[in-house]
Amino acid sequence: MNFVSREHFDTYLRGLSYIGQGGQGICYLNGKNKIVYKVFHEYFDYEDTNYTEYEILRFSDIKNKTFLWPSDVILVDGKIVGYTLPYKKAKNLCQTNPLLINLNSLETSVKKVIRDISLLSDNGVTIYDLMYNTLYANGNMYVVDTLDFGERVSSIEENMKGLNAEIKLFLVDDYFNHFVDDNVILKEMYYDSSVGGIEFMNEFRNKLSEYMGEDIVTLNKAKSLVKKSIYRKYERDIK
């Protein structure tokens, strides 16, 4: 996607909707074709980016339903300033209230992600920076900001670490720390990085259900156990 000049591109951006930004750049949405335009911060600072077209698009031929790869580079006067990717109507997991999420749907979505992580592992992709780059909606999970993924053989166990950590923190941190720490099994599973997110979630749900005397489908049913912690690890942005 090539824009002939900075003026041409800036005019185009003004017709898009701002949807957020992160460490790498600012994201805009073209609502008509459901495409996200991610523009690197360097563009706004009048600096050149160090990314090449190969680095941006190198994994885009690995077809999957979880990882939203860049679909095209954005060129302004022949220089790379960003890339496009598909839009998904979903919120970042850290912006999602854990008390309201359906645990059955969450488990289903995590199983889908595991299948795709296995696919990436088989294709020699190393996953970095998954935490805070995970989107969730209606039983589906998506991962964005994949530019820093690596090209080397990695085990599925290694590639799963980021997902496992975020699932545990999402369910527990600053909400159910006290409940987990008071249970020997849950505490051991929670702090053991080799324990999978689904394994922990199922045991956590079972213990909550036993304690509350009913099947816990949403954590809201156990909100009486919530105790805020002064030692938060997981940064949430819940409005």
PDB file of C-alpha atoms in Angstrom:
ATOM      1  CA  MET A   1       0.000   0.000   0.000  1.00  0.00           C
ATOM      2  CA  ASN A   2       1.817   3.070  -1.254  1.00  0.00           C
ATOM      3  CA  PHE A   3       1.052   6.730  -0.587  1.00  0.00           C
ATOM      4  CA  VAL A   4       2.881   9.169  -2.799  1.00  0.00           C
ATOM      5  CA  SER A   5       3.581  11.761  -0.105  1.00  0.00           C
ATOM      6  CA  ARG A   6       3.243  12.571   3.550  1.00  0.00           C
ATOM      7  CA  GLU A   7       0.440  14.999   2.761  1.00  0.00           C
ATOM      8  CA  HIS A   8      -1.409  12.264   0.873  1.00  0.00           C
ATOM      9  CA  PHE A   9      -1.098   9.824   3.784  1.00  0.00           C
ATOM     10  CA  ASP A  10      -2.007  12.382   6.474  1.00  0.00           C
ATOM     11  CA  THR A  11      -5.156  13.249   4.538  1.00  0.00           C
ATOM     12  CA  TYR A  12      -6.055   9.560   4.361  1.00  0.00           C
ATOM     13  CA  LEU A  13      -5.468   9.080   8.119  1.00  0.00           C
ATOM     14  CA  ARG A  14      -7.860  11.904   8.937  1.00  0.00           C
ATOM     15  CA  GLY A  15     -10.640   9.824   7.373  1.00  0.00           C
ATOM     16  CA  LEU A  16      -9.962   6.879   9.691  1.00  0.00           C
ATOM     17  CA  SER A  17     -10.969   6.264  13.316  1.00  0.00           C
ATOM     18  CA  TYR A  18      -8.364   6.239  16.080  1.00  0.00           C
ATOM     19  CA  ILE A  19      -8.665   2.992  18.068  1.00  0.00           C
ATOM     20  CA  GLY A  20      -5.592   2.957  20.285  1.00  0.00           C
ATOM     21  CA  GLN A  21      -1.834   2.867  20.544  1.00  0.00           C
ATOM     22  CA  GLY A  22       1.024   0.923  22.074  1.00  0.00           C
ATOM     23  CA  GLY A  23       4.767   0.905  22.263  1.00  0.00           C
ATOM     24  CA  GLN A  24       5.281   0.455  18.526  1.00  0.00           C
ATOM     25  CA  GLY A  25       2.688   2.737  17.003  1.00  0.00           C
ATOM     26  CA  ILE A  26      -0.820   4.170  16.686  1.00  0.00           C
ATOM     27  CA  CYS A  27      -3.762   2.210  15.276  1.00  0.00           C
ATOM     28  CA  TYR A  28      -6.531   3.541  13.049  1.00  0.00           C
ATOM     29  CA  LEU A  29      -9.573   1.716  11.688  1.00  0.00           C
ATOM     30  CA  ASN A  30     -11.076   1.864   8.244  1.00  0.00           C
ATOM     31  CA  GLY A  31     -14.618   0.922   9.156  1.00  0.00           C
ATOM     32  CA  LYS A  32     -15.646   0.201   5.574  1.00  0.00           C
ATOM     33  CA  ASN A  33     -13.198  -2.604   4.887  1.00  0.00           C
ATOM     34  CA  LYS A  34     -12.524  -3.564   8.533  1.00  0.00           C
ATOM     35  CA  ILE A  35      -8.781  -3.014   8.212  1.00  0.00           C
ATOM     36  CA  VAL A  36      -6.501  -1.638  10.917  1.00  0.00           C
ATOM     37  CA  TYR A  37      -3.706   0.712   9.908  1.00  0.00           C
ATOM     38  CA  LYS A  38      -0.857   0.608  12.408  1.00  0.00           C
ATOM     39  CA  VAL A  39       1.514   3.537  11.968  1.00  0.00           C
ATOM     40  CA  PHE A  40       4.884   3.423  13.698  1.00  0.00           C
ATOM     41  CA  HIS A  41       5.706   6.219  16.152  1.00  0.00           C
ATOM     42  CA  GLU A  42       8.779   7.015  14.065  1.00  0.00           C
ATOM     43  CA  TYR A  43       6.526   8.363  11.328  1.00  0.00           C
ATOM     44  CA  PHE A  44       5.078  11.032  13.610  1.00  0.00           C
ATOM     45  CA  ASP A  45       8.572  11.857  14.881  1.00  0.00           C
ATOM     46  CA  TYR A  46       9.807  12.298  11.296  1.00  0.00           C
ATOM     47  CA  GLU A  47      12.211   9.400  11.714  1.00  0.00           C
ATOM     48  CA  ASP A  48      12.832   6.293   9.601  1.00  0.00           C
ATOM     49  CA  THR A  49      11.794   2.888  10.907  1.00  0.00           C
ATOM     50  CA  ASN A  50      14.258   0.002  10.988  1.00  0.00           C
ATOM     51  CA  TYR A  51      11.724  -2.642   9.919  1.00  0.00           C
ATOM     52  CA  THR A  52      11.966  -4.258   6.500  1.00  0.00           C
ATOM     53  CA  GLU A  53       9.082  -5.654   4.472  1.00  0.00           C
ATOM     54  CA  TYR A  54      10.389  -9.163   5.099  1.00  0.00           C
ATOM     55  CA  GLU A  55      10.454  -8.663   8.872  1.00  0.00           C
ATOM     56  CA  ILE A  56       6.885  -7.398   8.866  1.00  0.00           C
ATOM     57  CA  LEU A  57       5.348 -10.025   6.575  1.00  0.00           C
ATOM     58  CA  ARG A  58       7.554 -13.068   7.273  1.00  0.00           C
ATOM     59  CA  PHE A  59       4.906 -15.081   9.148  1.00  0.00           C
ATOM     60  CA  SER A  60       1.837 -13.906   7.249  1.00  0.00           C
ATOM     61  CA  ASP A  61       1.529 -17.115   5.232  1.00  0.00           C
ATOM     62  CA  ILE A  62       0.988 -19.228   8.379  1.00  0.00           C
ATOM     63  CA  LYS A  63      -2.796 -19.502   8.296  1.00  0.00           C
ATOM     64  CA  ASN A  64      -4.465 -19.581  11.701  1.00  0.00           C
ATOM     65  CA  LYS A  65      -7.362 -17.989  13.598  1.00  0.00           C
ATOM     66  CA  THR A  66      -5.509 -16.559  16.601  1.00  0.00           C
ATOM     67  CA  PHE A  67      -2.501 -14.537  15.482  1.00  0.00           C
ATOM     68  CA  LEU A  68      -3.407 -11.458  13.462  1.00  0.00           C
ATOM     69  CA  TRP A  69      -0.418 -11.150  11.154  1.00  0.00           C
ATOM     70  CA  PRO A  70       0.305  -7.991   9.164  1.00  0.00           C
ATOM     71  CA  SER A  71      -1.317  -8.273   5.743  1.00  0.00           C
ATOM     72  CA  ASP A  72       0.510  -5.457   3.926  1.00  0.00           C
ATOM     73  CA  VAL A  73       3.147  -2.791   4.535  1.00  0.00           C
ATOM     74  CA  ILE A  74       2.285   0.913   4.395  1.00  0.00           C
ATOM     75  CA  LEU A  75       4.673   2.941   2.264  1.00  0.00           C
ATOM     76  CA  VAL A  76       4.891   6.724   2.165  1.00  0.00           C
ATOM     77  CA  ASP A  77       7.129   8.011  -0.633  1.00  0.00           C
ATOM     78  CA  GLY A  78       8.650   4.520  -0.838  1.00  0.00           C
ATOM     79  CA  LYS A  79       9.494   4.266   2.884  1.00  0.00           C
ATOM     80  CA  ILE A  80       7.866   1.843   5.330  1.00  0.00           C
ATOM     81  CA  VAL A  81       5.831   3.687   7.977  1.00  0.00           C
ATOM     82  CA  GLY A  82       3.568   0.898   9.235  1.00  0.00           C
ATOM     83  CA  TYR A  83       1.404  -2.027   8.219  1.00  0.00           C
ATOM     84  CA  THR A  84      -2.201  -3.163   7.907  1.00  0.00           C
ATOM     85  CA  LEU A  85      -3.902  -6.084   9.631  1.00  0.00           C
ATOM     86  CA  PRO A  86      -7.441  -7.479   9.957  1.00  0.00           C
ATOM     87  CA  TYR A  87      -9.792  -5.885  12.484  1.00  0.00           C
ATOM     88  CA  LYS A  88     -11.503  -7.927  15.175  1.00  0.00           C
ATOM     89  CA  LYS A  89     -14.182  -6.449  17.398  1.00  0.00           C
ATOM     90  CA  ALA A  90     -12.631  -7.497  20.685  1.00  0.00           C
ATOM     91  CA  LYS A  91     -11.161  -5.941  23.819  1.00  0.00           C
ATOM     92  CA  ASN A  92      -7.732  -6.477  25.256  1.00  0.00           C
ATOM     93  CA  LEU A  93      -7.939  -9.170  27.925  1.00  0.00           C
ATOM     94  CA  CYS A  94      -6.554  -6.728  30.492  1.00  0.00           C
ATOM     95  CA  GLN A  95      -9.547  -4.449  29.738  1.00  0.00           C
ATOM     96  CA  THR A  96     -12.031  -7.263  30.389  1.00  0.00           C
ATOM     97  CA  ASN A  97     -13.702  -7.697  33.770  1.00  0.00           C
ATOM     98  CA  PRO A  98     -12.745 -11.196  34.980  1.00  0.00           C
ATOM     99  CA  LEU A  99     -15.874 -11.399  37.135  1.00  0.00           C
ATOM    100  CA  LEU A 100     -18.146 -11.236  34.089  1.00  0.00           C
ATOM    101  CA  ILE A 101     -16.422 -13.625  31.708  1.00  0.00           C
ATOM    102  CA  ASN A 102     -17.951 -17.050  31.059  1.00  0.00           C
ATOM    103  CA  LEU A 103     -15.356 -19.617  32.114  1.00  0.00           C
ATOM    104  CA  ASN A 104     -16.663 -22.229  29.677  1.00  0.00           C
ATOM    105  CA  SER A 105     -16.181 -19.802  26.784  1.00  0.00           C
ATOM    106  CA  LEU A 106     -12.758 -18.771  28.068  1.00  0.00           C
ATOM    107  CA  GLU A 107     -11.641 -22.396  28.224  1.00  0.00           C
ATOM    108  CA  THR A 108     -12.868 -22.978  24.671  1.00  0.00           C
ATOM    109  CA  SER A 109     -10.939 -19.957  23.414  1.00  0.00           C
ATOM    110  CA  VAL A 110      -7.721 -21.008  25.160  1.00  0.00           C
ATOM    111  CA  LYS A 111      -7.929 -24.467  23.587  1.00  0.00           C
ATOM    112  CA  LYS A 112      -8.126 -22.821  20.150  1.00  0.00           C
ATOM    113  CA  VAL A 113      -5.065 -20.717  20.955  1.00  0.00           C
ATOM    114  CA  ILE A 114      -3.126 -23.784  22.068  1.00  0.00           C
ATOM    115  CA  ARG A 115      -3.772 -25.437  18.699  1.00  0.00           C
ATOM    116  CA  ASP A 116      -2.447 -22.367  16.895  1.00  0.00           C
ATOM    117  CA  ILE A 117       0.576 -22.068  19.187  1.00  0.00           C
ATOM    118  CA  SER A 118       1.354 -25.686  18.317  1.00  0.00           C
ATOM    119  CA  LEU A 119       1.128 -24.739  14.627  1.00  0.00           C
ATOM    120  CA  LEU A 120       3.528 -21.828  15.099  1.00  0.00           C
ATOM    121  CA  SER A 121       5.936 -24.016  17.059  1.00  0.00           C
ATOM    122  CA  ASP A 122       5.945 -26.545  14.212  1.00  0.00           C
ATOM    123  CA  ASN A 123       6.793 -23.701  11.808  1.00  0.00           C
ATOM    124  CA  GLY A 124       9.807 -22.494  13.784  1.00  0.00           C
ATOM    125  CA  VAL A 125       8.211 -19.394  15.313  1.00  0.00           C
ATOM    126  CA  THR A 126       9.166 -18.178  18.774  1.00  0.00           C
ATOM    127  CA  ILE A 127       6.459 -16.212  20.588  1.00  0.00           C
ATOM    128  CA  TYR A 128       7.434 -13.112  22.558  1.00  0.00           C
ATOM    129  CA  ASP A 129       5.401 -10.387  24.284  1.00  0.00           C
ATOM    130  CA  LEU A 130       2.057 -12.170  24.213  1.00  0.00           C
ATOM    131  CA  MET A 131       0.908 -10.637  27.497  1.00  0.00           C
ATOM    132  CA  TYR A 132      -1.121  -7.431  27.036  1.00  0.00           C
ATOM    133  CA  ASN A 133      -1.357  -8.178  23.323  1.00  0.00           C
ATOM    134  CA  THR A 134      -4.214 -10.650  23.729  1.00  0.00           C
ATOM    135  CA  LEU A 135      -7.730  -9.705  22.642  1.00  0.00           C
ATOM    136  CA  TYR A 136     -10.896 -11.518  23.704  1.00  0.00           C
ATOM    137  CA  ALA A 137     -14.534 -11.585  22.607  1.00  0.00           C
ATOM    138  CA  ASN A 138     -17.306 -14.185  22.655  1.00  0.00           C
ATOM    139  CA  GLY A 139     -15.184 -17.272  23.112  1.00  0.00           C
ATOM    140  CA  ASN A 140     -12.466 -16.173  20.695  1.00  0.00           C
ATOM    141  CA  MET A 141      -8.976 -14.966  21.483  1.00  0.00           C
ATOM    142  CA  TYR A 142      -6.647 -13.057  19.178  1.00  0.00           C
ATOM    143  CA  VAL A 143      -3.014 -11.969  19.437  1.00  0.00           C
ATOM    144  CA  VAL A 144      -1.675  -8.735  17.930  1.00  0.00           C
ATOM    145  CA  ASP A 145       1.735  -7.000  17.843  1.00  0.00           C
ATOM    146  CA  THR A 146       3.657  -9.981  16.508  1.00  0.00           C
ATOM    147  CA  LEU A 147       6.597  -8.124  14.942  1.00  0.00           C
ATOM    148  CA  ASP A 148       9.046  -9.155  17.638  1.00  0.00           C
ATOM    149  CA  PHE A 149       8.331 -12.874  17.298  1.00  0.00           C
ATOM    150  CA  GLY A 150      11.489 -14.833  16.550  1.00  0.00           C
ATOM    151  CA  GLU A 151      12.605 -17.277  13.885  1.00  0.00           C
ATOM    152  CA  ARG A 152      14.001 -20.278  15.673  1.00  0.00           C
ATOM    153  CA  VAL A 153      12.776 -23.698  16.743  1.00  0.00           C
ATOM    154  CA  SER A 154      10.853 -23.454  20.018  1.00  0.00           C
ATOM    155  CA  SER A 155       8.904 -26.072  21.923  1.00  0.00           C
ATOM    156  CA  ILE A 156       5.199 -25.609  22.436  1.00  0.00           C
ATOM    157  CA  GLU A 157       5.919 -25.525  26.178  1.00  0.00           C
ATOM    158  CA  GLU A 158       8.201 -22.529  25.739  1.00  0.00           C
ATOM    159  CA  ASN A 159       5.748 -20.763  23.434  1.00  0.00           C
ATOM    160  CA  MET A 160       2.882 -21.394  25.879  1.00  0.00           C
ATOM    161  CA  LYS A 161       4.521 -19.590  28.808  1.00  0.00           C
ATOM    162  CA  GLY A 162       3.146 -16.147  27.961  1.00  0.00           C
ATOM    163  CA  LEU A 163      -0.414 -17.410  27.528  1.00  0.00           C
ATOM    164  CA  ASN A 164      -0.287 -19.509  30.707  1.00  0.00           C
ATOM    165  CA  ALA A 165       0.980 -16.568  32.728  1.00  0.00           C
ATOM    166  CA  GLU A 166      -1.664 -14.165  31.432  1.00  0.00           C
ATOM    167  CA  ILE A 167      -4.578 -16.576  31.981  1.00  0.00           C
ATOM    168  CA  LYS A 168      -3.541 -17.125  35.598  1.00  0.00           C
ATOM    169  CA  LEU A 169      -2.998 -13.440  36.301  1.00  0.00           C
ATOM    170  CA  PHE A 170      -6.224 -12.467  34.535  1.00  0.00           C
ATOM    171  CA  LEU A 171      -8.284 -14.822  36.716  1.00  0.00           C
ATOM    172  CA  VAL A 172      -6.584 -14.194  40.038  1.00  0.00           C
ATOM    173  CA  ASP A 173      -4.433 -11.098  40.414  1.00  0.00           C
ATOM    174  CA  ASP A 174      -5.928  -8.386  42.643  1.00  0.00           C
ATOM    175  CA  TYR A 175      -9.139 -10.423  42.981  1.00  0.00           C
ATOM    176  CA  PHE A 176      -8.573 -13.935  44.345  1.00  0.00           C
ATOM    177  CA  ASN A 177      -4.950 -13.877  45.557  1.00  0.00           C
ATOM    178  CA  HIS A 178      -5.988 -14.608  49.120  1.00  0.00           C
ATOM    179  CA  PHE A 179      -8.185 -17.550  48.122  1.00  0.00           C
ATOM    180  CA  VAL A 180      -5.407 -19.055  46.017  1.00  0.00           C
ATOM    181  CA  ASP A 181      -2.696 -18.516  48.626  1.00  0.00           C
ATOM    182  CA  ASP A 182      -4.846 -20.216  51.274  1.00  0.00           C
ATOM    183  CA  ASN A 183      -5.090 -23.407  49.198  1.00  0.00           C
ATOM    184  CA  VAL A 184      -1.912 -25.493  48.953  1.00  0.00           C
ATOM    185  CA  ILE A 185      -2.716 -27.043  45.571  1.00  0.00           C
ATOM    186  CA  LEU A 186      -3.882 -23.812  43.933  1.00  0.00           C
ATOM    187  CA  LYS A 187      -0.940 -21.867  45.280  1.00  0.00           C
ATOM    188  CA  GLU A 188       1.548 -24.388  43.917  1.00  0.00           C
ATOM    189  CA  MET A 189      -0.139 -24.442  40.503  1.00  0.00           C
ATOM    190  CA  TYR A 190      -0.454 -20.666  40.341  1.00  0.00           C
ATOM    191  CA  TYR A 191       3.219 -19.954  40.963  1.00  0.00           C
ATOM    192  CA  ASP A 192       4.548 -22.875  38.892  1.00  0.00           C
ATOM    193  CA  SER A 193       5.241 -21.543  35.395  1.00  0.00           C
ATOM    194  CA  SER A 194       5.133 -25.070  33.950  1.00  0.00           C
ATOM    195  CA  VAL A 195       1.451 -25.484  34.890  1.00  0.00           C
ATOM    196  CA  GLY A 196      -0.867 -24.662  32.002  1.00  0.00           C
ATOM    197  CA  GLY A 197      -3.515 -21.981  32.090  1.00  0.00           C
ATOM    198  CA  ILE A 198      -6.363 -24.420  31.445  1.00  0.00           C
ATOM    199  CA  GLU A 199      -5.143 -26.850  34.108  1.00  0.00           C
ATOM    200  CA  PHE A 200      -5.022 -24.060  36.649  1.00  0.00           C
ATOM    201  CA  MET A 201      -8.359 -22.585  35.568  1.00  0.00           C
ATOM    202  CA  ASN A 202     -10.148 -25.914  35.955  1.00  0.00           C
ATOM    203  CA  GLU A 203      -8.708 -26.551  39.412  1.00  0.00           C
ATOM    204  CA  PHE A 204      -9.388 -22.956  40.454  1.00  0.00           C
ATOM    205  CA  ARG A 205     -12.986 -23.266  39.275  1.00  0.00           C
ATOM    206  CA  ASN A 206     -13.423 -26.610  41.088  1.00  0.00           C
ATOM    207  CA  LYS A 207     -12.137 -25.206  44.375  1.00  0.00           C
ATOM    208  CA  LEU A 208     -14.346 -22.119  44.066  1.00  0.00           C
ATOM    209  CA  SER A 209     -17.367 -24.300  43.287  1.00  0.00           C
ATOM    210  CA  GLU A 210     -16.682 -26.500  46.303  1.00  0.00           C
ATOM    211  CA  TYR A 211     -16.320 -23.482  48.565  1.00  0.00           C
ATOM    212  CA  MET A 212     -19.410 -21.676  47.264  1.00  0.00           C
ATOM    213  CA  GLY A 213     -21.554 -24.811  47.040  1.00  0.00           C
ATOM    214  CA  GLU A 214     -22.502 -24.266  43.375  1.00  0.00           C
ATOM    215  CA  ASP A 215     -20.940 -24.551  39.951  1.00  0.00           C
ATOM    216  CA  ILE A 216     -19.028 -21.369  39.204  1.00  0.00           C
ATOM    217  CA  VAL A 217     -19.584 -20.427  35.568  1.00  0.00           C
ATOM    218  CA  THR A 218     -18.691 -16.756  36.061  1.00  0.00           C
ATOM    219  CA  LEU A 219     -16.419 -15.492  38.817  1.00  0.00           C
ATOM    220  CA  ASN A 220     -19.109 -12.978  39.724  1.00  0.00           C
ATOM    221  CA  LYS A 221     -20.784 -15.827  41.660  1.00  0.00           C
ATOM    222  CA  ALA A 222     -17.751 -15.860  43.956  1.00  0.00           C
ATOM    223  CA  LYS A 223     -17.311 -12.097  44.245  1.00  0.00           C
ATOM    224  CA  SER A 224     -17.772 -12.321  48.031  1.00  0.00           C
ATOM    225  CA  LEU A 225     -14.263 -13.826  48.102  1.00  0.00           C
ATOM    226  CA  VAL A 226     -12.651 -10.907  46.276  1.00  0.00           C
ATOM    227  CA  LYS A 227      -9.976  -9.099  48.252  1.00  0.00           C
ATOM    228  CA  LYS A 228      -7.931  -6.341  46.678  1.00  0.00           C
ATOM    229  CA  SER A 229      -4.163  -6.625  46.922  1.00  0.00           C
ATOM    230  CA  ILE A 230      -1.542  -3.911  47.279  1.00  0.00           C
ATOM    231  CA  TYR A 231       0.911  -6.104  45.380  1.00  0.00           C
ATOM    232  CA  ARG A 232      -0.698  -6.119  41.918  1.00  0.00           C
ATOM    233  CA  LYS A 233       1.256  -7.731  39.099  1.00  0.00           C
ATOM    234  CA  TYR A 234      -1.273  -7.574  36.260  1.00  0.00           C
ATOM    235  CA  GLU A 235      -2.061  -4.112  35.003  1.00  0.00           C
ATOM    236  CA  ARG A 236      -5.779  -3.844  34.252  1.00  0.00           C
ATOM    237  CA  ASP A 237      -7.615  -1.087  32.437  1.00  0.00           C
ATOM    238  CA  ILE A 238     -11.232  -1.805  33.301  1.00  0.00           C
ATOM    239  CA  LYS A 239     -13.748   0.995  32.873  1.00  0.00           C
TER     240      LYS A 239
END
